[in-house]
Coordinates of C-alpha atoms and ligand atoms in Angstrom, one line a residue:
X952 CA -32.0 -2.8 -21.6
X953 CA -29.7 -2.7 -18.6
X954 CA -29.3 0.7 -16.9
X955 CA -26.3 1.8 -14.8
X956 CA -25.5 3.3 -11.5
X957 CA -22.3 5.4 -11.6
X958 CA -20.6 6.5 -8.4
X959 CA -18.1 9.3 -8.5
X960 CA -15.6 9.4 -5.7
X961 CA -14.2 12.9 -5.2
X962 CA -17.7 14.1 -6.2
X963 CA -16.6 17.7 -5.5
X964 CA -14.0 17.6 -8.2
X965 CA -13.9 20.3 -10.8
X966 CA -14.2 17.5 -13.4
X967 CA -17.5 16.1 -12.1
X968 CA -19.9 18.2 -14.1
X969 CA -17.9 17.5 -17.3
X970 CA -18.0 13.7 -16.6
X971 CA -21.7 13.9 -16.0
X972 CA -22.2 15.7 -19.3
X973 CA -20.0 13.1 -21.1
X974 CA -22.2 10.4 -19.6
X975 CA -25.4 12.2 -20.8
X976 CA -24.0 12.7 -24.3
X977 CA -23.7 8.9 -24.6
X978 CA -27.0 8.0 -22.8
X979 CA -28.5 6.4 -25.9
X980 CA -25.8 3.7 -25.9
X981 CA -25.0 3.8 -22.2
X982 CA -28.2 4.4 -20.2
X983 CA -27.3 5.8 -16.8
X984 CA -30.1 5.6 -14.2
X985 CA -28.4 7.3 -11.3
X986 CA -25.2 9.2 -10.5
X987 CA -24.0 9.2 -6.9
X988 CA -21.4 11.6 -5.8
X989 CA -19.2 10.7 -2.8
X990 CA -16.7 13.0 -1.1
X991 CA -15.4 13.8 2.4
X992 CA -16.1 17.5 1.8
X993 CA -19.8 17.8 2.1
X994 CA -20.1 21.6 1.5
X995 CA -17.9 21.5 -1.7
X996 CA -19.6 18.4 -3.1
X997 CA -23.1 19.8 -2.5
X998 CA -22.3 22.9 -4.6
X999 CA -20.8 20.8 -7.4
X1000 CA -23.8 18.4 -7.2
X1001 CA -26.1 21.4 -7.7
X1002 CA -24.6 22.2 -11.2
X1003 CA -24.1 18.5 -12.0
X1004 CA -27.8 17.9 -11.4
X1005 CA -28.6 20.9 -13.7
X1006 CA -26.4 19.5 -16.4
X1007 CA -27.9 16.0 -16.2
X1008 CA -31.5 17.2 -16.0
X1009 CA -31.1 19.3 -19.2
X1010 CA -30.7 15.9 -20.9
X1011 CA -32.9 13.7 -18.8
X1012 CA -34.8 14.7 -15.6
X1013 CA -35.4 11.1 -14.8
X1014 CA -31.7 10.5 -14.0
X1015 CA -31.1 10.7 -10.2
X1016 CA -28.2 12.7 -9.0
X1017 CA -27.4 12.2 -5.3
X1018 CA -24.5 13.7 -3.2
X1019 CA -23.5 11.8 -0.1
X1020 CA -20.6 11.4 2.3
X1021 CA -21.9 7.9 3.2
X1022 CA -19.9 5.3 1.3
X1023 CA -22.5 2.7 1.8
X1024 CA -25.2 4.9 0.1
X1025 CA -22.8 6.0 -2.6
X1026 CA -21.4 2.6 -3.7
X1027 CA -24.1 0.0 -3.0
X1028 CA -25.2 -1.4 -6.3
X1029 CA -22.8 0.8 -8.4
X1030 CA -21.7 -0.7 -11.7
X1031 CA -18.8 1.7 -12.0
X1032 CA -16.9 3.9 -9.5
X1033 CA -15.1 6.7 -11.1
X1034 CA -12.4 8.0 -8.8
X1035 CA -10.9 11.4 -8.8
X1036 CA -9.7 12.3 -5.3
X1037 CA -7.4 15.2 -4.8
X1038 CA -6.2 14.4 -1.3
X1039 CA -5.2 17.6 0.5
X1040 CA -6.8 19.8 -2.3
X1041 CA -5.1 22.4 -4.3
X1042 CA -3.7 24.1 -1.2
X1043 CA -1.5 21.0 -0.7
X1044 CA -0.8 20.9 -4.4
X1045 CA 0.6 24.4 -4.0
X1046 CA 3.0 23.1 -1.4
X1047 CA 4.0 20.1 -3.6
X1048 CA 5.0 22.6 -6.3
X1049 CA 6.5 25.4 -4.3
X1050 CA 8.7 23.6 -1.8
X1051 CA 10.8 21.9 -4.6
X1052 CA 11.0 25.2 -6.6
X1053 CA 12.3 27.0 -3.6
X1054 CA 15.0 24.4 -3.5
X1055 CA 15.8 25.0 -7.2
X1056 CA 14.3 21.9 -8.6
X1057 CA 11.1 20.8 -10.5
X1058 CA 7.9 21.2 -8.5
X1059 CA 5.0 19.4 -10.1
X1060 CA 1.9 17.6 -8.9
X1061 CA 2.7 14.2 -10.3
X1062 CA 6.4 14.2 -11.2
X1063 CA 9.4 14.3 -8.9
X1064 CA 9.1 15.3 -5.2
X1065 CA 5.6 16.9 -5.7
X1066 CA 4.2 13.7 -7.1
X1067 CA 5.9 11.7 -4.3
X1068 CA 4.4 14.0 -1.7
X1069 CA 0.9 13.7 -3.3
X1070 CA 1.4 9.9 -3.5
X1071 CA 2.1 9.7 0.3
X1072 CA -1.2 11.5 0.9
X1073 CA -3.2 9.5 -1.6
X1074 CA -2.2 5.8 -1.0
X1075 CA -4.3 5.4 2.2
X1076 CA -7.5 6.9 0.9
X1077 CA -7.3 4.9 -2.4
X1078 CA -6.8 1.7 -0.4
X1079 CA -9.9 2.7 1.6
X1080 CA -11.8 3.3 -1.6
X1081 CA -10.9 -0.2 -2.8
X1082 CA -12.2 -1.6 0.5
X1083 CA -15.5 0.3 0.2
X1084 CA -15.9 -1.1 -3.3
X1085 CA -15.2 -4.6 -2.1
X1086 CA -17.8 -4.3 0.7
X1087 CA -20.5 -2.4 -1.1
X1088 CA -20.1 -3.0 -4.8
X1089 CA -18.0 -6.1 -5.4
X1090 CA -19.2 -6.3 -9.0
X1091 CA -18.1 -2.7 -9.8
X1092 CA -15.1 -1.6 -11.8
X1093 CA -13.2 1.3 -10.3
X1094 CA -11.9 3.5 -13.0
X1095 CA -9.3 5.7 -11.4
X1096 CA -8.0 9.1 -12.4
X1097 CA -6.7 10.0 -8.9
X1098 CA -3.1 11.2 -9.2
X1099 CA -0.3 10.4 -8.9
X1100 CA -1.7 7.6 -11.0
X1101 CA 1.6 5.7 -11.3
X1102 CA 2.2 5.6 -7.6
X1103 CA -1.4 4.9 -6.8
X1104 CA -1.4 2.0 -9.3
X1105 CA 1.7 0.5 -7.7
X1106 CA 0.3 0.8 -4.2
X1107 CA -2.9 -0.9 -5.1
X1108 CA -1.1 -3.6 -7.1
X1109 CA 0.8 -4.4 -4.0
X1110 CA -1.9 -4.1 -1.3
X1111 CA -5.2 -4.9 -3.2
X1112 CA -4.1 -7.2 -6.1
X1113 CA -7.7 -8.5 -6.5
X1114 CA -9.4 -5.1 -6.7
X1115 CA -11.3 -4.5 -9.9
X1116 CA -9.5 -1.3 -10.7
X1117 CA -8.3 0.3 -13.9
X1118 CA -5.9 3.2 -13.6
X1119 CA -6.1 5.7 -16.5
X1120 CA -4.6 9.0 -17.7
X1121 CA -6.1 11.4 -20.1
X1122 CA -2.8 12.9 -21.3
X1123 CA -2.1 10.5 -24.2
X1124 CA -5.6 11.1 -25.5
X1125 CA -5.0 14.9 -25.3
X1126 CA -1.7 14.3 -27.2
X1127 CA -3.4 12.1 -29.8
X1128 CA -6.0 14.9 -30.4
X1129 CA -3.1 17.3 -31.1
X1130 CA -1.5 14.7 -33.4
X1131 CA -4.8 14.4 -35.3
X1132 CA -4.9 18.1 -35.7
X1133 CA -1.4 18.1 -37.1
X1134 CA -2.2 15.3 -39.5
X1135 CA -5.5 16.7 -40.5
X1136 CA -7.6 13.7 -39.5
X1137 CA -9.9 12.6 -36.7
X1138 CA -8.6 11.2 -33.4
X1139 CA -10.5 8.0 -34.0
X1140 CA -8.6 7.4 -37.2
X1141 CA -5.3 7.3 -35.3
X1142 CA -3.8 4.2 -33.7
X1143 CA -0.6 4.5 -31.6
X1144 CA 2.1 2.3 -30.3
X1145 CA 3.4 3.5 -26.9
X1146 CA 5.3 2.4 -23.9
X1147 CA 6.4 3.8 -20.6
X1148 CA 5.1 4.5 -17.1
X1149 CA 2.4 7.0 -16.4
X1150 CA 3.5 10.5 -17.2
X1151 CA 6.8 8.9 -18.4
X1152 CA 6.2 7.4 -21.8
X1153 CA 6.9 7.6 -25.5
X1154 CA 4.8 7.2 -28.7
X1155 CA 6.9 4.8 -30.8
X1156 CA 4.6 5.0 -33.8
X1157 CA 1.4 6.7 -35.0
X1158 CA -0.7 5.2 -37.7
X1159 CA -3.5 6.6 -39.8
X1160 CA -5.4 3.8 -41.6
X1161 CA -2.4 1.6 -41.2
X1162 CA 0.1 4.0 -42.6
X1163 CA 2.9 5.3 -40.3
X1164 CA 3.0 9.0 -39.7
X1165 CA 6.0 9.0 -37.3
X1166 CA 8.3 10.8 -39.7
X1167 CA 5.7 13.5 -40.5
X1168 CA 4.9 14.1 -36.8
X1169 CA 8.6 14.1 -35.9
X1170 CA 9.3 16.8 -38.4
X1171 CA 6.4 19.0 -37.2
X1172 CA 7.0 18.3 -33.5
X1173 CA 10.8 19.0 -33.7
X1174 CA 9.9 22.5 -34.6
X1175 CA 6.5 23.2 -32.9
X1176 CA 6.2 20.5 -30.3
X1177 CA 2.6 19.8 -29.8
X1178 CA 1.5 23.4 -30.3
X1179 CA -1.1 23.0 -33.1
X1180 CA -2.3 25.6 -35.6
X1181 CA -5.8 25.8 -34.3
X1182 CA -5.5 24.7 -30.7
X1183 CA -9.1 23.6 -31.0
X1184 CA -9.3 19.9 -30.4
X1185 CA -7.7 19.5 -26.9
X1186 CA -9.2 22.5 -25.1
X1187 CA -8.5 20.9 -21.7
X1188 CA -4.7 21.4 -22.2
X1189 CA -4.6 24.7 -24.0
X1190 CA -3.9 27.5 -21.5
X1191 CA -0.5 29.3 -21.3
X1192 CA 1.1 26.7 -19.0
X1193 CA 0.1 23.9 -21.3
X1194 CA 1.4 25.7 -24.4
X1195 CA 4.8 25.9 -22.7
X1196 CA 4.7 22.2 -22.0
X1197 CA 3.6 21.4 -25.6
X1198 CA 6.4 23.6 -26.9
X1199 CA 9.0 21.9 -24.7
X1200 CA 8.3 18.6 -26.6
X1201 CA 10.3 20.2 -29.5
X1202 CA 13.3 20.7 -27.2
X1203 CA 13.1 17.1 -26.1
X1204 CA 12.8 15.8 -29.6
X1205 CA 15.9 17.8 -30.6
X1206 CA 17.9 15.9 -28.0
X1207 CA 16.2 12.5 -28.5
X1208 CA 14.5 12.3 -31.9
X1209 CA 13.8 8.5 -32.0
X1210 CA 10.3 8.5 -30.4
X1211 CA 7.7 11.2 -29.6
X1212 CA 7.9 11.9 -25.8
X1213 CA 5.0 12.5 -23.5
X1214 CA 5.0 16.2 -22.5
X1215 CA 5.5 15.1 -18.9
X1216 CA 9.0 13.9 -19.7
X1217 CA 10.0 17.6 -19.7
X1218 CA 10.3 17.3 -15.9
X1219 CA 13.0 14.6 -16.3
X1220 CA 14.7 15.3 -19.6
X1221 CA 14.9 19.1 -19.5
X1222 CA 14.3 20.1 -15.9
X1223 CA 16.5 23.1 -16.0
X1224 CA 14.4 24.6 -18.7
X1225 CA 11.2 24.0 -16.8
X1226 CA 12.6 25.6 -13.6
X1227 CA 13.7 28.7 -15.6
X1228 CA 10.3 28.9 -17.2
X1229 CA 8.4 28.8 -13.9
X1230 CA 7.4 31.6 -11.6
X1231 CA 8.0 29.9 -8.3
X1232 CA 5.6 32.2 -6.5
X1233 CA 2.7 31.5 -8.9
X1234 CA 2.6 27.8 -9.8
X1235 CA 0.1 25.6 -11.6
X1236 CA -1.9 25.2 -8.4
X1237 CA -2.5 29.0 -8.3
X1238 CA -3.5 29.0 -12.0
X1239 CA -5.9 26.1 -11.5
X1240 CA -7.5 27.8 -8.4
X1241 CA -7.8 31.1 -10.2
X1242 CA -9.2 29.6 -13.3
X1243 CA -10.7 26.1 -13.5
X1244 CA -11.8 26.0 -9.9
X1245 CA -13.0 29.7 -9.7
X1246 CA -14.9 29.5 -13.0
X1247 CA -16.8 26.4 -11.9
X1248 CA -17.6 27.9 -8.5
X1249 CA -18.6 31.2 -10.0
X1250 CA -21.0 29.5 -12.3
X1251 CA -22.4 27.6 -9.3
X1252 CA -22.9 30.8 -7.4
X1253 CA -24.6 32.3 -10.4
X1254 CA -26.9 29.3 -10.6
X1255 CA -27.7 29.5 -6.9
X1256 CA -28.4 33.2 -7.0
X1257 CA -30.3 33.5 -10.3
X1258 CA -31.4 30.0 -11.3
X1259 CA -29.6 30.7 -14.6
X1260 CA -27.2 28.0 -15.9
X1261 CA -23.8 29.0 -17.4
X1262 CA -21.4 26.3 -18.3
X1263 CA -18.3 27.1 -16.3
X1264 CA -16.5 23.9 -17.2
X1265 CA -15.8 21.8 -20.3
X1266 CA -16.2 18.1 -20.9
X1267 CA -12.7 17.7 -22.4
X1268 CA -10.8 14.5 -23.0
X1269 CA -11.1 13.8 -19.3
X1270 CA -14.9 13.3 -19.5
X1271 CA -15.1 11.5 -22.8
X1272 CA -12.2 9.1 -22.1
X1273 CA -13.5 7.7 -18.8
X1274 CA -16.9 7.1 -20.3
X1275 CA -15.3 5.4 -23.3
X1276 CA -13.4 3.1 -21.0
X1277 CA -16.5 2.3 -19.0
X1278 CA -18.5 1.5 -22.1
X1279 CA -15.8 -0.9 -23.4
X1280 CA -16.0 -2.7 -20.0
X1281 CA -19.8 -2.6 -19.9
X1282 CA -20.3 -3.9 -23.4
X1283 CA -17.2 -6.0 -24.0
X1284 CA -16.2 -3.7 -26.9
X1285 CA -12.6 -4.7 -26.9
X1286 CA -11.5 -1.1 -27.7
X1287 CA -7.9 -0.3 -27.7
X1288 CA -6.7 2.3 -25.1
X1289 CA -3.5 3.3 -23.4
X1290 CA -3.8 2.1 -19.8
X1291 CA -1.7 1.6 -16.7
X1292 CA -1.5 -2.2 -16.3
X1293 CA 0.8 -4.7 -14.7
X1294 CA 3.6 -5.5 -17.1
X1295 CA 3.6 -9.3 -16.8
X1296 CA 6.0 -9.7 -19.7
X1297 CA 4.3 -7.2 -22.1
X1298 CA 7.5 -5.3 -22.2
X1299 CA 9.9 -8.3 -22.1
X1300 CA 12.9 -6.5 -20.6
X1301 CA 11.1 -4.7 -17.8
X1302 CA 10.1 -6.4 -14.5
X1303 CA 6.8 -8.3 -14.5
X1304 CA 5.6 -6.4 -11.5
X1305 CA 6.0 -2.9 -13.0
X1306 CA 2.8 -0.9 -13.6
X1307 CA 3.4 0.2 -17.2
X1308 CA 1.4 2.4 -19.5
X1309 CA 0.9 0.5 -22.8
X1310 CA -1.9 -0.2 -25.3
X1311 CA -4.5 -2.7 -24.0
X1312 CA -7.8 -4.0 -25.4
X1313 CA -10.6 -3.6 -22.9
X1314 CA -13.2 -6.4 -22.6
X1315 CA -15.8 -7.0 -20.0
X1316 CA -13.2 -9.0 -18.1
X1317 CA -10.8 -6.1 -18.0
X1318 CA -7.7 -5.1 -20.0
X1319 CA -5.8 -7.4 -22.3
X1320 CA -2.4 -5.7 -22.7
X1321 CA -0.6 -5.8 -26.0
X1322 CA 2.8 -7.5 -26.1
X1323 CA 5.6 -5.2 -27.2
X1324 CA 9.2 -5.6 -28.3
X1325 CA 12.1 -5.2 -25.8
X1326 CA 12.8 -1.5 -25.3
X1327 CA 16.1 0.2 -25.9
X1328 CA 18.7 0.7 -23.2
X1329 CA 18.2 4.4 -22.8
X1330 CA 14.5 4.0 -22.1
X1331 CA 15.0 1.0 -20.0
X1332 CA 17.5 2.8 -17.9
X1333 CA 15.3 5.9 -17.4
X1334 CA 12.2 3.8 -16.6
X1335 CA 14.0 1.5 -14.2
X1336 CA 15.3 4.4 -12.2
X1337 CA 11.8 6.0 -12.1
X1338 CA 10.2 2.7 -11.3
X1339 CA 12.6 2.1 -8.4
X1340 CA 11.9 5.5 -7.0
X1341 CA 8.1 5.0 -7.2
X1342 CA 8.3 1.5 -5.7
X1343 CA 10.4 2.7 -2.8
X1344 CA 8.0 5.6 -2.2
X1345 CA 5.1 3.1 -2.0
X1346 CA 7.1 0.9 0.4
X1347 CA 8.0 4.0 2.5
X1348 CA 4.3 4.8 2.8
X1349 CA 3.2 1.3 3.6
X1350 CA 6.0 0.6 6.1
X1351 CA 6.3 4.1 7.5
X1352 CA 10.0 4.1 6.6
X1353 CA 11.9 7.3 6.5
X1354 CA 14.9 5.5 5.1
X1355 CA 12.9 4.2 2.1
X1356 CA 11.4 7.7 1.6
X1357 CA 14.8 9.3 1.4
X1358 CA 16.0 6.5 -1.0
X1359 CA 12.9 7.2 -3.2
X1360 CA 13.7 10.9 -3.3
X1361 CA 17.4 10.5 -3.8
X1362 CA 16.8 8.1 -6.7
X1363 CA 14.4 10.3 -8.5
X1364 CA 16.0 12.0 -11.5
X1365 CA 14.6 15.4 -10.6
X1366 CA 17.1 15.6 -7.7
X1367 CA 20.7 16.8 -8.3
X1368 CA 21.9 15.3 -5.0
X1369 CA 20.9 13.3 -1.9
X1370 CA 21.5 16.4 0.2
X1371 CA 18.8 18.3 -1.7
X1372 CA 16.6 15.2 -1.5
X1373 CA 16.8 15.1 2.3
X1374 CA 16.1 18.9 2.6
X1375 CA 13.0 18.7 0.4
X1376 CA 11.7 15.5 2.0
X1377 CA 12.0 17.1 5.5
X1378 CA 10.2 20.2 4.4
X1379 CA 7.4 18.1 2.8
X1380 CA 7.1 16.0 6.0
X1381 CA 6.6 19.1 8.0
X1382 CA 3.7 20.5 5.9
X1383 CA 2.1 17.1 5.4
X1384 CA 1.8 16.1 9.0
X1385 CA -2.0 15.9 8.8
X1386 CA -1.9 13.6 5.7
X1387 CA 1.2 11.4 5.5
X1388 CA 1.7 8.2 7.4
X1389 CA 4.3 8.7 10.1
X1390 CA 7.8 7.9 9.0
X1391 CA 10.3 6.6 11.4
Ligands
NAD2767 P1 -10.5 18.9 -6.9 O1 -9.7 19.3 -5.7 O2 -11.3 19.9 -7.6 O3 -11.5 17.7 -6.5 C1 -11.1 16.6 -5.8 C2 -12.1 16.2 -4.8 O4 -11.7 15.1 -4.1 C3 -12.5 17.3 -3.7 O5 -13.8 17.6 -3.7 C4 -12.0 16.6 -2.4 O6 -12.8 17.0 -1.3 C5 -12.2 15.2 -2.8 N1 -11.4 14.3 -1.8 C6 -10.2 14.5 -1.3 N2 -9.9 13.4 -0.5 C7 -10.9 12.6 -0.6 C8 -11.2 11.3 0.0 N3 -10.3 10.7 0.9 N4 -12.4 10.7 -0.3 C9 -13.3 11.3 -1.1 N5 -13.1 12.5 -1.7 C10 -11.9 13.1 -1.4 O7 -9.5 18.2 -7.9 P2 -9.4 18.2 -9.5 O8 -8.5 19.2 -10.0 O9 -10.8 18.2 -10.0 O10 -8.7 16.8 -9.8 C11 -9.3 15.6 -9.3 C12 -8.3 14.4 -9.4 O11 -8.2 14.0 -10.7 C13 -6.9 14.8 -9.0 O12 -6.3 13.7 -8.4 C14 -6.2 15.0 -10.3 O13 -4.8 14.9 -10.3 C15 -6.9 13.9 -11.1 N6 -6.7 14.0 -12.6 C16 -6.1 12.9 -13.2 C17 -6.0 12.9 -14.5 C18 -5.3 11.8 -15.1 O14 -4.8 11.8 -16.2 N7 -5.1 10.6 -14.4 C19 -6.5 13.9 -15.3 C20 -7.1 15.0 -14.6 C21 -7.2 15.0 -13.3
G6P2768 C1 -3.3 16.1 -17.5 C2 -2.8 14.9 -16.8 C3 -3.4 14.7 -15.5 C4 -3.2 16.0 -14.7 C5 -3.8 17.2 -15.4 C6 -3.4 18.4 -14.7 O1 -4.6 15.9 -17.9 O2 -2.9 13.7 -17.6 O3 -2.8 13.6 -14.8 O4 -3.9 15.9 -13.5 O5 -3.2 17.2 -16.7 O6 -4.1 19.5 -15.2 P1 -4.2 20.8 -14.3 O7 -5.0 21.7 -15.2 O8 -4.9 20.5 -13.0 O9 -2.8 21.2 -14.1
MN2769 MN1 -2.5 12.0 -16.2

């Protein structure tokens, strides 16, 4: 039986031990021989590697876990490269969030100005990663989580059209788990229809064994959003910030009851509510640093001091989803997932070159997107505005164009005016000197 080498780029990520555990839980079907972690931060990655090795060896001591900052060593012979870079780390995420909030608008890591700032930092390193893959592992599939996934996907479509990369997001799976809990069934019994961009999409129907549950879900979600009675299936998105986001789905559905919106649409459809709900001096980045990151590094310190292993992380949908996608590619399983793919007519009334998030069947040759009906004017208008903003941002980064950057910002629905767009852009340029391409 074939065995697999998995490389994880961004090996020092808080999600690495969970992904390694998700791999081990599937090892009977998907035998992994070695896991190579690759990062630019040696110290951080070595610590994460320590606990990752412990996790893996609890299942199978024969599986090799190696941490390296050498791309040749990490990627040579890899079957899959899982990517999860956070370029600039959580300290830059904090800036992405706080600068907009100080200007009275939404500050978020992937949506609006925060997402655009993060995109400017991430495009270059993701292009570099595709180039490493081409040189050292031309056979490998890159499965990419690195955010902002929509902007990254567009940048790579444009610059590396032949790269074997699949851009994915775990949010729809998290939402489907919540829907399953509301409907009293398993997530795997659910099939969804969905369209949009990443973090900018709608469930147009939800089926359980072929029967539509849209009306039932709409009724529940108009009142409770995606806050579920037990909060037990989607642990990854269940702290106080996420509960607020799940609850805000109800407010969006009251305004627009046709389809079930992604919780990320709160940043575009009810931004005022989000700004009012947020403490601008303690944003999501602070919460993540004080919880997910600290819990993991505390458990690593405990392991280093005592040899005792406490699981300071969870596998979550993040771990299981990327492994499921890899297995569908590896074994030609033709499983249906929501993925970020080039439109090419799948949504007939959106441009062919849009990177859309839609259902696709994953075979060993890659994704086969499902063809959808034309979308309504409201959704088309929203999507085209967002798409134009994201495309301009990518062009700004690739061409080093300040003019395109300000157009991207001004066009984004999170901004009330071009004056605010310029102010926020200029502040972000200032703090991102070390990371952004120079804009002239
Ligand atoms: P983290 O800061 O804990 O880890 C990211 C790691 O990336 C760090 O160890 C850092 O040193 C490394 N890194 C940064 N630049 C790099 C480069 N150029 N080359 C190699 N490594 C580099 O972050 P996290 O909270 O664990 O999140 C990791 C990533 O996964 C983020 O981009 C996050 O947004 C993304 N994410 C995406 C989804 C999704 O749905 N697409 C879900 C969860 C997380
Ligand atoms: C969801 C989204 C990801 C995002 C993550 C943020 O899973 O799909 O794209 O990175 O949430 O979670 P955090 O706990 O870091 O705020
Ligand atoms: Mn996502």
